[in-house]
């Protein structure tokens, strides 16, 4: 199709996950919400909706415990708090993630130590993690970015060898699978986000999964100001917050959970179609398909070769924008450690705590240490994606991308 025709063509509205068009809310959530409201009990300490959601989330994942909380950031905070690092101990993580997965580490007095990512999967690898393990490492946070499961078998082996627990950040990866099972079920703790743009949503919200009763108990206390509900002589046992999900959110979460499997399968089917349609387009690579595992496509990411598409993702995004197709070059503008909180160590007052406790090597953010992360950010183009896309949207996307790439590559 000619690029100028596509530019003139009346826009097909793409479903938008920030609005009703791209979300899966319906009568089910309305009915549950009504029941929650009419019950008059909106706190999960007394109500049934959050509890039912947790039970069903655990059953769907085949784990012993699921625990709802206020956000994906809160989930990571609970997970770190349950591991309970000493101030200044280190938690290995990725520089390409949401800041909400990093600041909780600092709030718990631990030091995020960044390992490099694989430039195609965008995930940490066992090798990159191994290169930053130290005697102070207390945990590893592995993020399954965009829904692409990380290579967990090798990472698990490494964790076991060093006796280091693994926290999976599954905020973007509901029902993604490795050879050993669903993400969030095979390591110490899984963290999920129910924020507006995720596979299922309650606007804001989070979920934790674990098979370890002691970790579950500690996380449950952390969500509840460490108050010993039900104990003969309850107390606030340690420093903790109120990170509860409300019953209103619990009701919506219950409705949404019923739709999760379908949401993921539509995303997968459409992603497969788009990858087929783009297979021969010059200058781009479709998402790497992980071996023995299943992507769950929070987003659909293209790898752009700047050798073939001059100015890479920026030029392609610009050309697509003219055809009313939105996309995001880079995903995040810079690796997390270039943000002020890490660069200037802006934390509590002027203290810079807990960075003041860190080994200098743990704060080594030199560019040459992160070739994979910089390469990934320079080449990635992120396409919005959700379960309300129809074949017509996928075909429209494919023809716009193909026309733009052929045009840009022709100018190279
Ligand atoms: C990978 C990842 N981790 C953690 C978070 C934090 O989740 P929330 O925004 O629900 O706090 C997000 C963002 O939503 C995320 O994408």
Coordinates of C-alpha atoms and ligand atoms in Angstrom, one line a residue:
X1 CA 0.0 0.0 0.0
X2 CA 1.2 3.5 -0.8
X3 CA 2.4 5.6 2.1
X4 CA 0.6 8.7 1.0
X5 CA -2.7 6.8 0.7
X6 CA -2.2 5.5 4.2
X7 CA -1.5 9.0 5.4
X8 CA -4.7 10.3 3.9
X9 CA -6.9 7.3 4.9
X10 CA -9.5 8.0 7.5
X11 CA -8.1 6.9 10.8
X12 CA -9.1 3.5 12.2
X13 CA -9.4 4.2 16.0
X14 CA -7.1 1.8 17.8
X15 CA -8.5 0.5 21.1
X16 CA -6.8 2.4 23.9
X17 CA -6.1 0.8 27.3
X18 CA -6.4 4.1 29.0
X19 CA -10.1 4.2 28.1
X20 CA -13.1 1.9 27.7
X21 CA -12.2 1.1 24.1
X22 CA -9.2 -0.9 25.2
X23 CA -10.4 -2.4 28.4
X24 CA -12.5 -5.5 29.2
X25 CA -14.9 -4.1 31.8
X26 CA -18.5 -5.2 31.5
X27 CA -21.7 -6.1 33.3
X28 CA -19.7 -8.7 35.5
X29 CA -17.6 -6.0 37.2
X30 CA -20.7 -3.7 37.5
X31 CA -22.7 -6.5 39.3
X32 CA -19.8 -7.3 41.6
X33 CA -19.2 -3.6 42.4
X34 CA -22.8 -3.2 43.2
X35 CA -22.7 -6.2 45.6
X36 CA -19.6 -4.8 47.3
X37 CA -21.2 -1.4 47.7
X38 CA -24.5 -2.8 49.0
X39 CA -22.6 -5.0 51.5
X40 CA -21.5 -1.7 53.2
X41 CA -18.1 -3.3 53.9
X42 CA -15.4 -1.7 51.9
X43 CA -12.4 -2.7 53.8
X44 CA -10.7 -6.0 52.9
X45 CA -10.0 -6.7 56.6
X46 CA -13.7 -7.5 57.0
X47 CA -15.1 -8.1 53.5
X48 CA -15.1 -11.1 51.2
X49 CA -14.2 -9.7 47.7
X50 CA -10.5 -9.3 48.1
X51 CA -10.3 -12.7 49.9
X52 CA -12.1 -14.4 47.1
X53 CA -9.9 -12.7 44.5
X54 CA -6.8 -13.9 46.3
X55 CA -8.1 -17.4 46.5
X56 CA -9.0 -17.5 42.8
X57 CA -5.7 -15.9 41.8
X58 CA -3.8 -18.5 43.8
X59 CA -5.9 -21.3 42.3
X60 CA -5.5 -20.1 38.7
X61 CA -1.7 -20.0 39.2
X62 CA -1.5 -23.2 41.2
X63 CA 0.3 -21.5 44.1
X64 CA -0.4 -21.8 47.8
X65 CA -0.8 -18.1 48.5
X66 CA -1.9 -15.0 46.7
X67 CA -2.1 -11.6 48.5
X68 CA -3.6 -8.5 47.0
X69 CA -2.0 -5.1 47.7
X70 CA -2.3 -1.5 46.6
X71 CA -0.1 -1.5 43.5
X72 CA 2.7 -3.2 41.7
X73 CA 5.1 -1.0 43.5
X74 CA 3.6 -2.0 46.8
X75 CA 3.9 -5.7 45.7
X76 CA 7.7 -5.2 45.1
X77 CA 7.9 -3.4 48.5
X78 CA 6.2 -6.2 50.3
X79 CA 8.4 -8.8 48.6
X80 CA 11.6 -6.9 49.6
X81 CA 10.3 -6.3 53.1
X82 CA 9.5 -10.0 53.5
X83 CA 13.1 -10.8 52.5
X84 CA 14.1 -8.2 55.1
X85 CA 17.5 -7.1 54.0
X86 CA 19.9 -5.4 56.4
X87 CA 20.4 -1.7 55.5
X88 CA 23.0 -1.5 52.8
X89 CA 22.5 -5.1 51.5
X90 CA 22.1 -5.4 47.8
X91 CA 19.2 -6.4 45.5
X92 CA 20.1 -7.1 41.9
X93 CA 17.7 -5.7 39.4
X94 CA 17.3 -4.3 35.9
X95 CA 17.9 -0.8 34.6
X96 CA 15.0 -1.1 32.1
X97 CA 11.9 -1.2 34.2
X98 CA 9.3 0.9 35.9
X99 CA 10.6 3.1 38.7
X100 CA 8.0 1.5 41.0
X101 CA 10.0 -1.7 40.9
X102 CA 13.1 0.1 42.2
X103 CA 12.2 2.8 44.8
X104 CA 10.8 0.1 47.2
X105 CA 14.3 -1.3 47.4
X106 CA 15.6 2.0 48.6
X107 CA 12.7 2.5 51.0
X108 CA 13.6 -0.7 52.7
X109 CA 17.2 0.6 53.1
X110 CA 18.7 -1.8 50.5
X111 CA 20.8 -0.9 47.4
X112 CA 19.5 -1.7 43.9
X113 CA 22.4 -3.1 42.0
X114 CA 21.9 -3.0 38.2
X115 CA 22.8 -5.9 36.0
X116 CA 22.8 -5.5 32.2
X117 CA 20.0 -6.9 30.0
X118 CA 19.9 -9.0 26.9
X119 CA 19.2 -6.5 24.0
X120 CA 16.6 -8.7 22.3
X121 CA 14.7 -10.1 25.3
X122 CA 15.2 -6.9 27.3
X123 CA 15.6 -9.2 30.4
X124 CA 18.3 -9.9 32.9
X125 CA 20.3 -13.1 32.2
X126 CA 22.1 -15.5 34.5
X127 CA 25.4 -14.3 33.2
X128 CA 24.7 -10.6 33.7
X129 CA 23.4 -11.3 37.2
X130 CA 26.4 -13.5 38.1
X131 CA 28.7 -10.6 37.2
X132 CA 27.3 -8.4 39.9
X133 CA 26.6 -10.9 42.7
X134 CA 28.6 -10.0 45.9
X135 CA 28.7 -11.2 49.4
X136 CA 26.1 -8.5 50.2
X137 CA 23.5 -9.7 47.6
X138 CA 20.2 -10.5 49.4
X139 CA 17.8 -11.0 46.5
X140 CA 17.4 -10.8 42.7
X141 CA 14.4 -9.2 41.1
X142 CA 13.8 -10.6 37.7
X143 CA 11.4 -8.6 35.5
X144 CA 9.6 -10.3 32.6
X145 CA 9.6 -7.2 30.5
X146 CA 6.7 -6.6 28.1
X147 CA 5.5 -10.1 28.9
X148 CA 8.6 -11.9 27.6
X149 CA 9.6 -14.5 30.2
X150 CA 13.2 -14.4 31.4
X151 CA 15.3 -17.5 31.1
X152 CA 14.5 -18.6 34.6
X153 CA 16.1 -22.1 34.7
X154 CA 19.6 -20.7 34.5
X155 CA 18.8 -17.8 36.9
X156 CA 17.2 -20.2 39.4
X157 CA 20.3 -22.4 39.3
X158 CA 22.4 -19.3 40.0
X159 CA 20.2 -18.2 42.9
X160 CA 20.3 -21.7 44.4
X161 CA 24.0 -21.9 44.1
X162 CA 24.4 -18.7 46.1
X163 CA 21.4 -19.2 48.4
X164 CA 19.8 -16.0 47.0
X165 CA 16.0 -15.8 46.7
X166 CA 14.4 -14.6 43.5
X167 CA 11.5 -12.2 43.2
X168 CA 9.8 -12.3 39.8
X169 CA 8.4 -9.0 38.7
X170 CA 5.4 -10.2 36.6
X171 CA 3.7 -6.7 36.4
X172 CA 3.8 -7.0 32.6
X173 CA 3.6 -10.7 32.2
X174 CA 0.4 -12.2 33.4
X175 CA 0.2 -15.9 32.4
X176 CA 3.5 -15.8 30.6
X177 CA 5.2 -19.2 30.9
X178 CA 8.6 -20.7 31.1
X179 CA 9.3 -24.5 30.6
X180 CA 8.7 -24.9 34.4
X181 CA 5.4 -23.2 34.6
X182 CA 3.6 -19.8 34.9
X183 CA 5.7 -16.8 35.8
X184 CA 5.2 -15.9 39.4
X185 CA 4.9 -19.5 40.5
X186 CA 8.4 -21.1 40.4
X187 CA 10.5 -18.7 42.5
X188 CA 10.3 -17.3 46.1
X189 CA 7.8 -14.5 45.3
X190 CA 5.9 -13.2 42.3
X191 CA 4.7 -9.6 42.0
X192 CA 1.9 -8.4 39.7
X193 CA 0.4 -5.0 38.9
X194 CA -3.3 -4.2 38.4
X195 CA -2.6 -0.7 37.2
X196 CA -4.8 0.8 34.4
X197 CA -2.8 -0.5 31.4
X198 CA -2.1 -4.1 32.5
X199 CA -3.6 -7.4 31.2
X200 CA -6.3 -7.0 33.9
X201 CA -6.9 -3.9 36.0
X202 CA -8.5 -2.3 39.0
X203 CA -7.1 1.2 38.1
X204 CA -4.4 0.7 40.7
X205 CA -3.6 -2.5 42.5
X206 CA -1.2 -5.4 42.9
X207 CA -0.9 -9.1 43.7
X208 CA 1.8 -11.2 45.3
X209 CA 2.2 -15.0 44.9
X210 CA 4.3 -17.4 46.9
X211 CA 4.4 -21.0 48.0
X212 CA 6.3 -20.1 51.1
X213 CA 4.1 -19.7 54.2
X214 CA 6.7 -17.7 56.2
X215 CA 7.1 -15.2 53.3
X216 CA 3.3 -15.0 52.9
X217 CA 2.8 -14.3 56.6
X218 CA 5.4 -11.5 56.5
X219 CA 4.0 -10.0 53.4
X220 CA 0.5 -10.1 54.8
X221 CA 1.6 -8.3 57.9
X222 CA 3.4 -5.7 55.8
X223 CA 0.2 -5.0 53.9
X224 CA -1.6 -4.5 57.2
X225 CA 0.7 -2.2 59.2
X226 CA 2.2 -5.4 60.7
X227 CA -0.9 -5.7 62.9
X228 CA -1.4 -9.2 64.1
X229 CA -5.1 -9.6 63.1
X230 CA -6.6 -12.7 64.9
X231 CA -3.7 -13.1 67.3
X232 CA -4.5 -13.5 71.0
X233 CA -2.3 -10.5 71.9
X234 CA -1.9 -8.5 68.6
X235 CA 0.6 -5.8 68.2
X236 CA 2.3 -3.8 65.4
X237 CA 5.1 -6.2 65.1
X238 CA 7.5 -4.3 62.9
X239 CA 7.7 -1.2 60.6
X240 CA 5.0 -1.5 57.9
X241 CA 2.4 0.3 56.0
X242 CA -1.3 0.0 54.9
X243 CA -1.0 -1.4 51.4
X244 CA -4.4 -3.0 51.3
X245 CA -6.7 -3.2 48.2
X246 CA -10.2 -2.0 49.0
X247 CA -13.3 -4.2 48.5
X248 CA -14.4 -2.0 45.6
X249 CA -11.1 -2.9 43.8
X250 CA -11.5 -6.5 45.0
X251 CA -14.9 -6.7 43.3
X252 CA -13.5 -5.4 40.0
X253 CA -10.5 -7.6 40.4
X254 CA -12.7 -10.7 40.7
X255 CA -14.6 -9.8 37.5
X256 CA -11.4 -9.0 35.7
X257 CA -9.7 -12.3 36.7
X258 CA -12.4 -14.3 34.9
X259 CA -11.3 -12.5 31.7
X260 CA -7.6 -12.9 32.1
X261 CA -7.1 -16.1 30.1
X262 CA -9.1 -14.8 27.2
X263 CA -7.3 -11.4 27.3
X264 CA -3.9 -13.1 27.1
X265 CA -5.0 -15.5 24.4
X266 CA -6.3 -12.6 22.2
X267 CA -3.1 -10.7 22.7
X268 CA -1.1 -13.8 21.7
X269 CA -3.2 -14.5 18.6
X270 CA -2.9 -11.0 17.4
X271 CA 0.8 -10.8 18.1
X272 CA 1.3 -14.0 16.1
X273 CA -0.6 -12.5 13.2
X274 CA 1.3 -9.2 13.3
X275 CA 4.6 -11.1 13.4
X276 CA 3.6 -13.1 10.3
X277 CA 2.6 -10.0 8.4
X278 CA 5.8 -8.2 9.3
X279 CA 8.1 -11.2 8.6
X280 CA 9.6 -9.8 5.4
X281 CA 9.6 -6.1 6.2
X282 CA 13.2 -4.6 5.9
X283 CA 14.9 -3.1 8.9
X284 CA 12.8 -4.5 11.7
X285 CA 12.7 -7.6 13.8
X286 CA 9.5 -8.8 15.4
X287 CA 9.6 -9.8 19.1
X288 CA 12.0 -12.6 19.9
X289 CA 10.0 -15.8 20.6
X290 CA 11.5 -17.4 23.7
X291 CA 12.4 -21.0 23.4
X292 CA 10.3 -23.4 25.6
X293 CA 8.3 -20.4 26.9
X294 CA 5.3 -18.3 26.1
X295 CA 5.2 -14.5 25.8
X296 CA 2.0 -12.8 27.1
X297 CA 2.4 -9.5 25.1
X298 CA 1.8 -6.7 27.4
X299 CA 3.2 -4.7 24.6
X300 CA 4.4 -5.6 21.1
X301 CA 8.0 -4.4 20.6
X302 CA 9.9 -4.1 17.4
X303 CA 13.7 -4.1 17.1
X304 CA 14.7 -1.5 14.6
X305 CA 18.0 -1.7 12.7
X306 CA 19.3 1.9 12.3
X307 CA 21.6 0.6 9.6
X308 CA 18.6 0.0 7.4
X309 CA 16.1 2.5 8.8
X310 CA 18.1 5.8 9.2
X311 CA 17.5 7.4 12.6
X312 CA 15.9 4.1 13.7
X313 CA 12.9 4.0 16.0
X314 CA 12.5 7.8 16.1
X315 CA 12.1 8.0 12.4
X316 CA 9.7 5.1 12.3
X317 CA 7.6 6.5 15.1
X318 CA 7.5 9.8 13.3
X319 CA 6.4 8.2 10.1
X320 CA 3.8 6.0 11.9
X321 CA 2.5 9.1 13.7
X322 CA 1.7 10.7 10.3
X323 CA -0.4 7.6 9.6
X324 CA -2.2 8.0 12.9
X325 CA -0.5 5.0 14.4
X326 CA 1.1 5.7 17.8
X327 CA 4.2 4.1 19.1
X328 CA 6.9 4.8 21.7
X329 CA 10.6 4.8 20.8
X330 CA 12.8 3.8 23.7
X331 CA 10.0 2.7 26.2
X332 CA 11.8 4.6 29.0
X333 CA 13.9 7.6 28.0
X334 CA 17.0 6.4 29.8
X335 CA 18.2 3.5 32.0
X336 CA 16.8 3.9 35.5
X337 CA 20.2 4.7 37.0
X338 CA 20.4 7.9 34.9
X339 CA 17.2 9.3 36.7
X340 CA 17.7 11.9 39.4
X341 CA 17.0 9.5 42.3
X342 CA 20.0 7.4 41.4
X343 CA 22.2 10.0 39.6
X344 CA 21.9 12.5 42.4
X345 CA 20.9 10.0 45.2
X346 CA 17.9 12.1 46.1
X347 CA 16.3 10.2 48.9
X348 CA 15.6 11.3 52.5
X349 CA 16.3 15.0 53.3
X350 CA 19.9 15.6 52.3
X351 CA 21.1 12.3 53.7
X352 CA 21.4 10.3 50.5
X353 CA 20.6 7.3 52.7
X354 CA 20.8 4.3 52.0
X355 CA 23.3 5.0 49.1
X356 CA 25.7 6.1 51.9
X357 CA 25.9 2.5 52.9
X358 CA 26.8 1.1 49.5
X359 CA 30.0 -0.4 48.2
X360 CA 31.3 1.9 45.4
X361 CA 31.1 -1.0 42.9
X362 CA 27.4 -1.3 43.6
X363 CA 26.9 2.3 42.3
X364 CA 29.0 1.9 39.2
X365 CA 26.7 3.2 36.5
X366 CA 29.3 3.7 33.8
X367 CA 27.8 3.3 30.3
X368 CA 30.3 0.6 29.2
X369 CA 28.9 -1.7 31.9
X370 CA 25.5 -1.7 30.2
X371 CA 25.9 -2.3 26.5
X372 CA 22.7 -4.5 26.3
X373 CA 20.5 -1.9 28.0
X374 CA 21.8 1.0 25.8
X375 CA 21.5 -1.0 22.6
X376 CA 17.9 -2.1 23.6
X377 CA 16.8 1.4 24.3
X378 CA 18.3 2.7 21.1
X379 CA 16.6 0.2 18.9
X380 CA 13.3 -0.5 20.5
X381 CA 9.9 0.7 19.3
X382 CA 7.0 -0.2 21.6
X383 CA 3.5 -0.6 20.1
X384 CA 0.5 -0.2 22.3
X385 CA -1.3 -3.5 22.6
X386 CA -4.4 -4.8 24.3
X387 CA -7.1 -7.5 24.1
X388 CA -9.6 -5.3 22.3
X389 CA -7.6 -5.3 19.1
X390 CA -9.3 -6.9 16.1
X391 CA -7.8 -8.4 13.0
X392 CA -8.5 -5.1 11.2
X393 CA -6.3 -3.2 13.7
X394 CA -3.5 -5.7 13.3
X395 CA -3.7 -5.5 9.5
X396 CA -3.8 -1.7 9.6
X397 CA -0.8 -1.7 11.9
X398 CA 1.1 -4.1 9.6
X399 CA 0.4 -2.1 6.5
X400 CA 1.4 1.2 8.1
X401 CA 4.7 -0.3 9.5
X402 CA 5.5 -2.0 6.2
X403 CA 4.8 1.2 4.2
X404 CA 6.9 3.3 6.6
X405 CA 9.8 0.9 6.7
X406 CA 10.0 0.5 2.9
X407 CA 9.9 4.2 2.5
X408 CA 12.6 4.9 5.1
X409 CA 14.7 2.0 4.0
X410 CA 14.4 3.2 0.4
X411 CA 16.0 6.5 1.5
X412 CA 18.9 4.8 3.2
Ligands
LIG1 C1 7.7 -4.1 35.4 C2 6.9 -3.2 36.4 N1 7.2 -3.4 37.7 C3 6.5 -2.6 38.6 C4 5.6 -1.7 38.2 C5 4.9 -0.9 39.2 O1 3.5 -1.2 39.2 P1 2.5 0.0 39.7 O2 2.4 1.0 38.6 O3 1.2 -0.8 39.8 O4 2.9 0.5 41.0 C6 5.3 -1.5 36.8 C7 4.3 -0.5 36.3 O5 3.2 -0.5 36.3 C8 6.0 -2.3 35.9 O6 5.7 -2.2 34.6

